[in-house]
Each structure stands twice: as C-alpha cells, then as structure tokens.
C-alpha cells in the first residue's frame, strides 16, 4: 500500500492535470446554493477521479468531500478532499485555485497536499517532518508586528456582511489585506511566508484539512479567532506565523 502522502500527491497531480484540461472546455457553470456559490462540471469530474483513486488504494478509509459528502469507511482513517478549491477563480482563469487532500488517522491529520496546477506549485506536509513547496522545506514568515503584515481572508457566500466589518478593521491595522478566493491556498501561503495571517468564518473541513497541517509543520499557529483551540469544522479560524497571532486575534474581537 502506498504511503498516504505519496498517494495524496499522486492523486492531486492527476486531478490537477484533469482540471487544466477541462478548463479549456465549456465548464457548465451553475449556482449551487445561492448567487456567488458556483460549481462547474470540473468540480465533479475531479472529485470522481480522486474518490476512485483513493478508494482503490485505501478501501477501508472514509472519504469526506465537498460535492458528495461522506463516503463511510470501516477503519479509523479518513481522507478530507476539496476537489477544486477556488472554483470562481478557476472559472475566470485567475490562477489561485487548487486541489486539497488531507489524510487523517485516529482523528489526527498526518499528511496533506495543496496543489495549485496553474502556478505549478505543490505544497506538502507530513506530521513531524515539516512542510515543503515543490520539495523544498518552507517556514512561516518572521514578521512580528501586524502593521508590517500581509493578511488574507475569505468570505462565506451566505454572509458577506459578517466579515466585512472585520475586513475594514484589520485593514486599519495591518500593512494590507487580501481576499484571494481559495482558502486552502491562502493557508499554504502562510506556511511559505507569503502571507503572515489569515482568518475566515464558517469554513468546512475540506477547505482547511491540508492547510492547517502545512502551517503547523511550517512553524505557524492555528486557533479559532477567539484564540481557543481549533478543530476542522469550527465556525472560525485564525492562522498566522505565530508572531502576530495575539495582535490579530485582538483586532478580530
Ligand atoms: C471557497 C474558497 C473561498 C472561501 C469560501 C470557500 P470553493 O471554496 O475557498 O476562498 O472564501 O469560503 O467556500 O467553493 O471554491 O471550493
Ligand atoms: Ca473550498
Ligand atoms: Ca470546492
């Protein structure tokens, strides 16, 4: 049996290649739950490929995915998958989109991949072995003050107003705030030091599974926005390089 990280990497690359191919064809874009929450034919095609490949190698593991939910397993293992994170970016040819695959054993995420095919960047992490970008070790930034920090956020399509207030407040304190539209990649960018902090509300597990392992393995910190311990599925997330964590948490109160 292939090791989880090796398999996740292989499958993410296959899904990425498929997505690049599909991006050149009609995407059949439709609104999923509401305006500003879209899904394309490519989301489903990527998901089907990933489920088939993961299930063939790990037939007992559960698989949790965005488009088809939980595929139950019989072991204490679970794959957590976003087959296309950043669908809106993908549909517009903005390169910030990715395939995110995390592997969890006994409730703990031990391997994760965030692959951004349009930028040929692949972020990987294994618990206890650090985080990597295209094979080279990465670390979070050393920025120590919020006024020097580049911070990112995202918006849940059901409630833009809730985070709008925080977007304005953090903009008043940080060097700048970005909204790049692909949560898993936003987290990966903290792991490699491009962003110094990230927060969002109501993110589901498939958006954060691989990203939080990347950040922790790269020396960063992940909590809820109120500073309490974070678990995938919690209604808020605050991820930083560690140094600006307290300052950013205070601004988000
Ligand atoms: C979305 C993106 C976006 C975040 C949304 C997510 P999707 O994922 O990660 O950055 O703000 O909350 O739903 O729908 O493109 O997979
Ligand atoms: Ca997503
Ligand atoms: Ca998605």
PDB file of C-alpha atoms and ligand atoms in Angstrom:
ATOM      1  CA  UNK A   1       0.000   0.000   0.000  1.00  0.00           C
ATOM      2  CA  UNK A   2       1.284   3.472  -0.877  1.00  0.00           C
ATOM      3  CA  UNK A   3       2.041   5.862   1.981  1.00  0.00           C
ATOM      4  CA  UNK A   4      -0.711   8.446   2.482  1.00  0.00           C
ATOM      5  CA  UNK A   5       1.401  11.441   1.445  1.00  0.00           C
ATOM      6  CA  UNK A   6       2.745   9.683  -1.638  1.00  0.00           C
ATOM      7  CA  UNK A   7      -0.778   8.725  -2.716  1.00  0.00           C
ATOM      8  CA  UNK A   8      -2.265  12.153  -1.957  1.00  0.00           C
ATOM      9  CA  UNK A   9       0.474  13.800  -4.016  1.00  0.00           C
ATOM     10  CA  UNK A  10      -0.007  11.449  -6.957  1.00  0.00           C
ATOM     11  CA  UNK A  11      -3.793  11.829  -6.935  1.00  0.00           C
ATOM     12  CA  UNK A  12      -3.696  15.631  -6.509  1.00  0.00           C
ATOM     13  CA  UNK A  13      -1.394  15.864  -9.538  1.00  0.00           C
ATOM     14  CA  UNK A  14      -3.712  13.661 -11.631  1.00  0.00           C
ATOM     15  CA  UNK A  15      -6.727  15.733 -10.608  1.00  0.00           C
ATOM     16  CA  UNK A  16      -4.802  18.930 -11.373  1.00  0.00           C
ATOM     17  CA  UNK A  17      -3.954  17.728 -14.875  1.00  0.00           C
ATOM     18  CA  UNK A  18      -7.606  16.835 -15.461  1.00  0.00           C
ATOM     19  CA  UNK A  19      -8.720  20.267 -14.236  1.00  0.00           C
ATOM     20  CA  UNK A  20      -6.280  22.072 -16.559  1.00  0.00           C
ATOM     21  CA  UNK A  21      -7.696  20.075 -19.475  1.00  0.00           C
ATOM     22  CA  UNK A  22     -11.314  20.746 -18.500  1.00  0.00           C
ATOM     23  CA  UNK A  23     -10.621  24.456 -18.060  1.00  0.00           C
ATOM     24  CA  UNK A  24     -10.192  24.733 -21.836  1.00  0.00           C
ATOM     25  CA  UNK A  25     -13.692  23.314 -22.486  1.00  0.00           C
ATOM     26  CA  UNK A  26     -17.216  24.583 -21.628  1.00  0.00           C
ATOM     27  CA  UNK A  27     -17.486  24.454 -17.827  1.00  0.00           C
ATOM     28  CA  UNK A  28     -21.278  24.268 -17.356  1.00  0.00           C
ATOM     29  CA  UNK A  29     -21.177  26.751 -14.503  1.00  0.00           C
ATOM     30  CA  UNK A  30     -24.205  26.725 -12.192  1.00  0.00           C
ATOM     31  CA  UNK A  31     -25.144  28.337  -8.921  1.00  0.00           C
ATOM     32  CA  UNK A  32     -25.097  25.759  -6.125  1.00  0.00           C
ATOM     33  CA  UNK A  33     -26.824  27.086  -3.018  1.00  0.00           C
ATOM     34  CA  UNK A  34     -27.041  30.771  -3.937  1.00  0.00           C
ATOM     35  CA  UNK A  35     -25.604  33.544  -6.117  1.00  0.00           C
ATOM     36  CA  UNK A  36     -21.801  33.710  -5.598  1.00  0.00           C
ATOM     37  CA  UNK A  37     -21.585  29.998  -4.748  1.00  0.00           C
ATOM     38  CA  UNK A  38     -20.852  28.254  -8.025  1.00  0.00           C
ATOM     39  CA  UNK A  39     -19.952  24.749  -9.109  1.00  0.00           C
ATOM     40  CA  UNK A  40     -18.752  23.534 -12.506  1.00  0.00           C
ATOM     41  CA  UNK A  41     -18.589  20.251 -14.351  1.00  0.00           C
ATOM     42  CA  UNK A  42     -14.893  20.178 -13.422  1.00  0.00           C
ATOM     43  CA  UNK A  43     -15.542  20.071  -9.646  1.00  0.00           C
ATOM     44  CA  UNK A  44     -17.465  16.814 -10.014  1.00  0.00           C
ATOM     45  CA  UNK A  45     -15.042  15.266 -12.513  1.00  0.00           C
ATOM     46  CA  UNK A  46     -12.053  15.999 -10.269  1.00  0.00           C
ATOM     47  CA  UNK A  47     -13.907  14.614  -7.254  1.00  0.00           C
ATOM     48  CA  UNK A  48     -14.852  11.367  -9.009  1.00  0.00           C
ATOM     49  CA  UNK A  49     -11.249  10.782 -10.071  1.00  0.00           C
ATOM     50  CA  UNK A  50      -9.947  11.449  -6.543  1.00  0.00           C
ATOM     51  CA  UNK A  51     -12.508   9.206  -4.817  1.00  0.00           C
ATOM     52  CA  UNK A  52     -11.856   6.347  -7.226  1.00  0.00           C
ATOM     53  CA  UNK A  53      -8.067   6.557  -6.807  1.00  0.00           C
ATOM     54  CA  UNK A  54      -8.095   6.942  -3.017  1.00  0.00           C
ATOM     55  CA  UNK A  55     -10.655   4.166  -2.562  1.00  0.00           C
ATOM     56  CA  UNK A  56      -8.688   1.759  -4.772  1.00  0.00           C
ATOM     57  CA  UNK A  57      -5.577   2.113  -2.562  1.00  0.00           C
ATOM     58  CA  UNK A  58      -7.264   2.610   0.841  1.00  0.00           C
ATOM     59  CA  UNK A  59     -10.566   0.664   0.537  1.00  0.00           C
ATOM     60  CA  UNK A  60     -11.314   0.858   4.293  1.00  0.00           C
ATOM     61  CA  UNK A  61     -10.809   4.600   4.753  1.00  0.00           C
ATOM     62  CA  UNK A  62     -13.701   7.070   4.843  1.00  0.00           C
ATOM     63  CA  UNK A  63     -13.635   9.911   2.317  1.00  0.00           C
ATOM     64  CA  UNK A  64     -15.189  13.313   3.077  1.00  0.00           C
ATOM     65  CA  UNK A  65     -15.566  15.516   0.001  1.00  0.00           C
ATOM     66  CA  UNK A  66     -17.244  18.808  -0.804  1.00  0.00           C
ATOM     67  CA  UNK A  67     -19.542  17.720  -3.622  1.00  0.00           C
ATOM     68  CA  UNK A  68     -20.757  14.303  -2.434  1.00  0.00           C
ATOM     69  CA  UNK A  69     -20.249  14.407   1.337  1.00  0.00           C
ATOM     70  CA  UNK A  70     -19.136  11.477   3.474  1.00  0.00           C
ATOM     71  CA  UNK A  71     -18.306   8.097   1.935  1.00  0.00           C
ATOM     72  CA  UNK A  72     -18.192   5.879   5.010  1.00  0.00           C
ATOM     73  CA  UNK A  73     -15.259   3.600   5.744  1.00  0.00           C
ATOM     74  CA  UNK A  74     -14.543   0.760   8.158  1.00  0.00           C
ATOM     75  CA  UNK A  75     -11.180   1.894   9.556  1.00  0.00           C
ATOM     76  CA  UNK A  76     -10.100   4.857  11.708  1.00  0.00           C
ATOM     77  CA  UNK A  77      -8.777   6.650   8.627  1.00  0.00           C
ATOM     78  CA  UNK A  78     -10.386   9.463   6.681  1.00  0.00           C
ATOM     79  CA  UNK A  79      -9.456  11.426   3.579  1.00  0.00           C
ATOM     80  CA  UNK A  80     -10.660  15.035   3.538  1.00  0.00           C
ATOM     81  CA  UNK A  81     -10.890  16.405  -0.004  1.00  0.00           C
ATOM     82  CA  UNK A  82     -11.690  19.615  -1.803  1.00  0.00           C
ATOM     83  CA  UNK A  83     -11.517  18.517  -5.457  1.00  0.00           C
ATOM     84  CA  UNK A  84     -11.385  22.137  -6.641  1.00  0.00           C
ATOM     85  CA  UNK A  85     -10.885  24.914  -4.122  1.00  0.00           C
ATOM     86  CA  UNK A  86     -11.319  28.348  -5.665  1.00  0.00           C
ATOM     87  CA  UNK A  87     -13.930  27.381  -8.248  1.00  0.00           C
ATOM     88  CA  UNK A  88     -14.764  31.005  -9.069  1.00  0.00           C
ATOM     89  CA  UNK A  89     -11.088  31.759  -9.757  1.00  0.00           C
ATOM     90  CA  UNK A  90     -10.857  28.608 -11.888  1.00  0.00           C
ATOM     91  CA  UNK A  91     -13.915  29.623 -13.920  1.00  0.00           C
ATOM     92  CA  UNK A  92     -12.401  33.041 -14.647  1.00  0.00           C
ATOM     93  CA  UNK A  93      -8.854  31.867 -15.395  1.00  0.00           C
ATOM     94  CA  UNK A  94      -7.466  33.513 -12.229  1.00  0.00           C
ATOM     95  CA  UNK A  95      -4.734  31.070 -11.216  1.00  0.00           C
ATOM     96  CA  UNK A  96      -5.463  30.911  -7.465  1.00  0.00           C
ATOM     97  CA  UNK A  97      -7.174  27.529  -7.361  1.00  0.00           C
ATOM     98  CA  UNK A  98      -6.059  24.171  -6.069  1.00  0.00           C
ATOM     99  CA  UNK A  99      -6.760  20.576  -5.211  1.00  0.00           C
ATOM    100  CA  UNK A 100      -6.608  19.917  -1.462  1.00  0.00           C
ATOM    101  CA  UNK A 101      -6.247  16.428   0.038  1.00  0.00           C
ATOM    102  CA  UNK A 102      -5.662  15.607   3.716  1.00  0.00           C
ATOM    103  CA  UNK A 103      -5.252  12.238   5.397  1.00  0.00           C
ATOM    104  CA  UNK A 104      -6.495  11.767   8.953  1.00  0.00           C
ATOM    105  CA  UNK A 105      -5.820   8.807  11.245  1.00  0.00           C
ATOM    106  CA  UNK A 106      -7.483   8.406  14.653  1.00  0.00           C
ATOM    107  CA  UNK A 107      -8.798  11.950  14.371  1.00  0.00           C
ATOM    108  CA  UNK A 108      -5.404  13.475  13.632  1.00  0.00           C
ATOM    109  CA  UNK A 109      -4.339  14.876  10.249  1.00  0.00           C
ATOM    110  CA  UNK A 110      -0.943  13.388   9.412  1.00  0.00           C
ATOM    111  CA  UNK A 111      -0.484  14.167   5.710  1.00  0.00           C
ATOM    112  CA  UNK A 112      -1.665  16.970   3.437  1.00  0.00           C
ATOM    113  CA  UNK A 113      -1.276  18.246  -0.106  1.00  0.00           C
ATOM    114  CA  UNK A 114      -2.371  21.549  -1.624  1.00  0.00           C
ATOM    115  CA  UNK A 115      -1.630  21.566  -5.352  1.00  0.00           C
ATOM    116  CA  UNK A 116      -2.045  24.701  -7.478  1.00  0.00           C
ATOM    117  CA  UNK A 117      -1.688  23.437 -11.088  1.00  0.00           C
ATOM    118  CA  UNK A 118      -1.927  26.809 -12.863  1.00  0.00           C
ATOM    119  CA  UNK A 119       1.118  28.001 -10.900  1.00  0.00           C
ATOM    120  CA  UNK A 120       2.889  24.651 -10.845  1.00  0.00           C
ATOM    121  CA  UNK A 121       3.153  24.814  -7.063  1.00  0.00           C
ATOM    122  CA  UNK A 122       2.665  21.824  -4.850  1.00  0.00           C
ATOM    123  CA  UNK A 123       2.621  22.206  -1.056  1.00  0.00           C
ATOM    124  CA  UNK A 124       3.059  19.053   1.020  1.00  0.00           C
ATOM    125  CA  UNK A 125       3.267  18.264   4.724  1.00  0.00           C
ATOM    126  CA  UNK A 126       3.691  15.192   6.839  1.00  0.00           C
ATOM    127  CA  UNK A 127       3.207  15.306  10.595  1.00  0.00           C
ATOM    128  CA  UNK A 128       6.574  15.657  12.312  1.00  0.00           C
ATOM    129  CA  UNK A 129       8.511  16.017   9.037  1.00  0.00           C
ATOM    130  CA  UNK A 130       7.924  19.664   8.136  1.00  0.00           C
ATOM    131  CA  UNK A 131       6.268  21.359   5.178  1.00  0.00           C
ATOM    132  CA  UNK A 132       7.523  21.680   1.610  1.00  0.00           C
ATOM    133  CA  UNK A 133       6.877  23.621  -1.576  1.00  0.00           C
ATOM    134  CA  UNK A 134       7.836  21.671  -4.713  1.00  0.00           C
ATOM    135  CA  UNK A 135      10.075  19.542  -2.491  1.00  0.00           C
ATOM    136  CA  UNK A 136      11.944  22.382  -0.739  1.00  0.00           C
ATOM    137  CA  UNK A 137      11.429  22.991   3.000  1.00  0.00           C
ATOM    138  CA  UNK A 138       9.294  26.043   3.858  1.00  0.00           C
ATOM    139  CA  UNK A 139       8.792  28.139   7.015  1.00  0.00           C
ATOM    140  CA  UNK A 140       6.336  30.796   8.096  1.00  0.00           C
ATOM    141  CA  UNK A 141       7.469  34.449   7.950  1.00  0.00           C
ATOM    142  CA  UNK A 142       9.274  36.308  10.738  1.00  0.00           C
ATOM    143  CA  UNK A 143       7.077  39.417  10.555  1.00  0.00           C
ATOM    144  CA  UNK A 144       6.457  40.349  14.186  1.00  0.00           C
ATOM    145  CA  UNK A 145       4.057  43.290  14.017  1.00  0.00           C
ATOM    146  CA  UNK A 146       0.598  43.477  12.460  1.00  0.00           C
ATOM    147  CA  UNK A 147       1.389  46.867  10.907  1.00  0.00           C
ATOM    148  CA  UNK A 148       4.042  45.128   8.778  1.00  0.00           C
ATOM    149  CA  UNK A 149       1.895  42.076   7.971  1.00  0.00           C
ATOM    150  CA  UNK A 150       0.170  40.997   4.753  1.00  0.00           C
ATOM    151  CA  UNK A 151      -3.026  39.304   5.900  1.00  0.00           C
ATOM    152  CA  UNK A 152      -5.618  37.375   3.914  1.00  0.00           C
ATOM    153  CA  UNK A 153      -9.252  36.451   4.487  1.00  0.00           C
ATOM    154  CA  UNK A 154     -12.205  34.854   2.721  1.00  0.00           C
ATOM    155  CA  UNK A 155     -15.959  35.320   2.784  1.00  0.00           C
ATOM    156  CA  UNK A 156     -18.679  32.747   3.250  1.00  0.00           C
ATOM    157  CA  UNK A 157     -21.095  33.315   0.351  1.00  0.00           C
ATOM    158  CA  UNK A 158     -24.088  33.236   2.710  1.00  0.00           C
ATOM    159  CA  UNK A 159     -22.880  36.129   4.861  1.00  0.00           C
ATOM    160  CA  UNK A 160     -20.608  38.806   3.403  1.00  0.00           C
ATOM    161  CA  UNK A 161     -21.603  41.428   5.946  1.00  0.00           C
ATOM    162  CA  UNK A 162     -20.303  39.492   8.932  1.00  0.00           C
ATOM    163  CA  UNK A 163     -16.724  39.568   7.699  1.00  0.00           C
ATOM    164  CA  UNK A 164     -16.987  42.973   6.016  1.00  0.00           C
ATOM    165  CA  UNK A 165     -16.663  44.666   9.405  1.00  0.00           C
ATOM    166  CA  UNK A 166     -13.503  42.681  10.220  1.00  0.00           C
ATOM    167  CA  UNK A 167     -12.059  43.320   6.752  1.00  0.00           C
ATOM    168  CA  UNK A 168     -12.240  47.060   7.430  1.00  0.00           C
ATOM    169  CA  UNK A 169     -10.833  46.819  10.968  1.00  0.00           C
ATOM    170  CA  UNK A 170      -7.893  44.577  10.028  1.00  0.00           C
ATOM    171  CA  UNK A 171      -7.180  46.867   7.041  1.00  0.00           C
ATOM    172  CA  UNK A 172      -6.815  49.722   9.538  1.00  0.00           C
ATOM    173  CA  UNK A 173      -4.144  47.783  11.488  1.00  0.00           C
ATOM    174  CA  UNK A 174      -2.237  45.569   9.002  1.00  0.00           C
ATOM    175  CA  UNK A 175       0.020  46.629   6.123  1.00  0.00           C
ATOM    176  CA  UNK A 176      -2.604  45.214   3.732  1.00  0.00           C
ATOM    177  CA  UNK A 177      -5.433  42.681   3.488  1.00  0.00           C
ATOM    178  CA  UNK A 178      -6.106  40.381   0.533  1.00  0.00           C
ATOM    179  CA  UNK A 179      -9.101  38.239  -0.473  1.00  0.00           C
ATOM    180  CA  UNK A 180      -7.721  35.678  -2.869  1.00  0.00           C
ATOM    181  CA  UNK A 181     -10.634  33.230  -3.065  1.00  0.00           C
ATOM    182  CA  UNK A 182      -9.042  29.843  -2.342  1.00  0.00           C
ATOM    183  CA  UNK A 183      -8.855  29.054   1.369  1.00  0.00           C
ATOM    184  CA  UNK A 184      -6.539  26.040   1.140  1.00  0.00           C
ATOM    185  CA  UNK A 185      -4.032  28.065  -0.864  1.00  0.00           C
ATOM    186  CA  UNK A 186      -4.391  31.046   1.487  1.00  0.00           C
ATOM    187  CA  UNK A 187      -3.286  28.722   4.293  1.00  0.00           C
ATOM    188  CA  UNK A 188      -0.441  27.286   2.205  1.00  0.00           C
ATOM    189  CA  UNK A 189       0.762  30.845   1.559  1.00  0.00           C
ATOM    190  CA  UNK A 190       1.135  31.363   5.305  1.00  0.00           C
ATOM    191  CA  UNK A 191       3.167  28.168   5.535  1.00  0.00           C
ATOM    192  CA  UNK A 192       5.662  29.517   2.968  1.00  0.00           C
ATOM    193  CA  UNK A 193       5.786  33.063   4.366  1.00  0.00           C
ATOM    194  CA  UNK A 194       3.901  34.964   1.626  1.00  0.00           C
ATOM    195  CA  UNK A 195       1.005  35.787   3.935  1.00  0.00           C
ATOM    196  CA  UNK A 196       1.538  36.414   7.654  1.00  0.00           C
ATOM    197  CA  UNK A 197      -2.034  35.733   8.771  1.00  0.00           C
ATOM    198  CA  UNK A 198      -5.461  34.510   7.626  1.00  0.00           C
ATOM    199  CA  UNK A 199      -8.910  34.381   9.142  1.00  0.00           C
ATOM    200  CA  UNK A 200     -12.327  33.261   7.934  1.00  0.00           C
ATOM    201  CA  UNK A 201     -15.698  32.184   9.330  1.00  0.00           C
ATOM    202  CA  UNK A 202     -17.696  29.005   8.670  1.00  0.00           C
ATOM    203  CA  UNK A 203     -15.073  27.157   6.621  1.00  0.00           C
ATOM    204  CA  UNK A 204     -15.838  23.460   6.176  1.00  0.00           C
ATOM    205  CA  UNK A 205     -13.179  20.770   6.898  1.00  0.00           C
ATOM    206  CA  UNK A 206     -12.195  20.243   3.224  1.00  0.00           C
ATOM    207  CA  UNK A 207     -11.024  23.864   2.963  1.00  0.00           C
ATOM    208  CA  UNK A 208      -8.641  23.578   5.915  1.00  0.00           C
ATOM    209  CA  UNK A 209      -7.604  19.923   6.382  1.00  0.00           C
ATOM    210  CA  UNK A 210      -4.336  20.019   4.438  1.00  0.00           C
ATOM    211  CA  UNK A 211      -3.674  23.730   5.061  1.00  0.00           C
ATOM    212  CA  UNK A 212      -3.622  23.555   8.848  1.00  0.00           C
ATOM    213  CA  UNK A 213      -1.087  20.725   8.796  1.00  0.00           C
ATOM    214  CA  UNK A 214       1.068  22.778   6.399  1.00  0.00           C
ATOM    215  CA  UNK A 215       1.016  25.750   8.764  1.00  0.00           C
ATOM    216  CA  UNK A 216       1.717  23.760  11.908  1.00  0.00           C
ATOM    217  CA  UNK A 217       4.573  21.905  10.222  1.00  0.00           C
ATOM    218  CA  UNK A 218       5.971  25.219   8.951  1.00  0.00           C
ATOM    219  CA  UNK A 219       6.069  26.649  12.491  1.00  0.00           C
ATOM    220  CA  UNK A 220       2.815  28.634  12.467  1.00  0.00           C
ATOM    221  CA  UNK A 221      -0.222  28.732  14.750  1.00  0.00           C
ATOM    222  CA  UNK A 222      -3.867  27.827  14.105  1.00  0.00           C
ATOM    223  CA  UNK A 223      -6.720  28.619  16.530  1.00  0.00           C
ATOM    224  CA  UNK A 224     -10.257  29.933  16.412  1.00  0.00           C
ATOM    225  CA  UNK A 225     -10.497  33.722  16.024  1.00  0.00           C
ATOM    226  CA  UNK A 226     -11.106  33.974  19.790  1.00  0.00           C
ATOM    227  CA  UNK A 227      -7.795  32.166  20.418  1.00  0.00           C
ATOM    228  CA  UNK A 228      -9.384  28.876  21.550  1.00  0.00           C
ATOM    229  CA  UNK A 229      -8.156  25.517  20.183  1.00  0.00           C
ATOM    230  CA  UNK A 230      -9.284  24.876  16.606  1.00  0.00           C
ATOM    231  CA  UNK A 231     -10.695  21.701  15.074  1.00  0.00           C
ATOM    232  CA  UNK A 232     -11.792  21.359  11.394  1.00  0.00           C
ATOM    233  CA  UNK A 233     -15.465  22.304  11.150  1.00  0.00           C
ATOM    234  CA  UNK A 234     -15.277  25.021  13.846  1.00  0.00           C
ATOM    235  CA  UNK A 235     -17.049  28.235  12.869  1.00  0.00           C
ATOM    236  CA  UNK A 236     -13.949  30.448  12.803  1.00  0.00           C
ATOM    237  CA  UNK A 237     -10.267  30.014  12.028  1.00  0.00           C
ATOM    238  CA  UNK A 238      -7.254  32.215  12.704  1.00  0.00           C
ATOM    239  CA  UNK A 239      -3.970  31.035  11.195  1.00  0.00           C
ATOM    240  CA  UNK A 240      -0.725  33.003  11.432  1.00  0.00           C
ATOM    241  CA  UNK A 241       3.053  32.841  11.544  1.00  0.00           C
ATOM    242  CA  UNK A 242       2.648  32.717  15.354  1.00  0.00           C
ATOM    243  CA  UNK A 243       4.319  36.097  15.975  1.00  0.00           C
ATOM    244  CA  UNK A 244       1.303  38.255  15.023  1.00  0.00           C
ATOM    245  CA  UNK A 245      -1.307  35.825  16.377  1.00  0.00           C
ATOM    246  CA  UNK A 246      -2.202  37.688  19.574  1.00  0.00           C
ATOM    247  CA  UNK A 247      -2.308  41.087  17.863  1.00  0.00           C
ATOM    248  CA  UNK A 248      -4.547  39.836  15.027  1.00  0.00           C
ATOM    249  CA  UNK A 249      -6.818  37.952  17.447  1.00  0.00           C
ATOM    250  CA  UNK A 250      -7.286  41.150  19.475  1.00  0.00           C
ATOM    251  CA  UNK A 251      -8.311  43.109  16.354  1.00  0.00           C
ATOM    252  CA  UNK A 252     -10.844  40.409  15.390  1.00  0.00           C
ATOM    253  CA  UNK A 253     -12.747  40.588  18.709  1.00  0.00           C
TER     254      UNK A 253
HETATM  255  C1  LIG B   1     -14.296  28.661  -1.327  1.00  0.00           C
HETATM  256  C2  LIG B   1     -12.952  29.327  -1.333  1.00  0.00           C
HETATM  257  C3  LIG B   1     -13.053  30.737  -0.809  1.00  0.00           C
HETATM  258  C4  LIG B   1     -13.649  30.785   0.577  1.00  0.00           C
HETATM  259  C5  LIG B   1     -15.002  30.111   0.568  1.00  0.00           C
HETATM  260  C6  LIG B   1     -14.894  28.680   0.058  1.00  0.00           C
HETATM  261  P1  LIG B   1     -14.738  26.689  -3.151  1.00  0.00           P
HETATM  262  O1  LIG B   1     -14.174  27.302  -1.728  1.00  0.00           O
HETATM  263  O2  LIG B   1     -12.020  28.599  -0.554  1.00  0.00           O
HETATM  264  O3  LIG B   1     -11.768  31.324  -0.695  1.00  0.00           O
HETATM  265  O4  LIG B   1     -13.765  32.120   0.974  1.00  0.00           O
HETATM  266  O5  LIG B   1     -15.468  30.109   1.896  1.00  0.00           O
HETATM  267  O6  LIG B   1     -16.169  28.117   0.012  1.00  0.00           O
HETATM  268  O7  LIG B   1     -16.234  26.809  -3.082  1.00  0.00           O
HETATM  269  O8  LIG B   1     -14.132  27.485  -4.231  1.00  0.00           O
HETATM  270  O9  LIG B   1     -14.257  25.297  -3.077  1.00  0.00           O
HETATM  271 CA1  LIG B   2     -13.197  25.220  -0.956  1.00  0.00          CA
HETATM  272 CA1  LIG B   3     -14.564  23.212  -3.826  1.00  0.00          CA
END
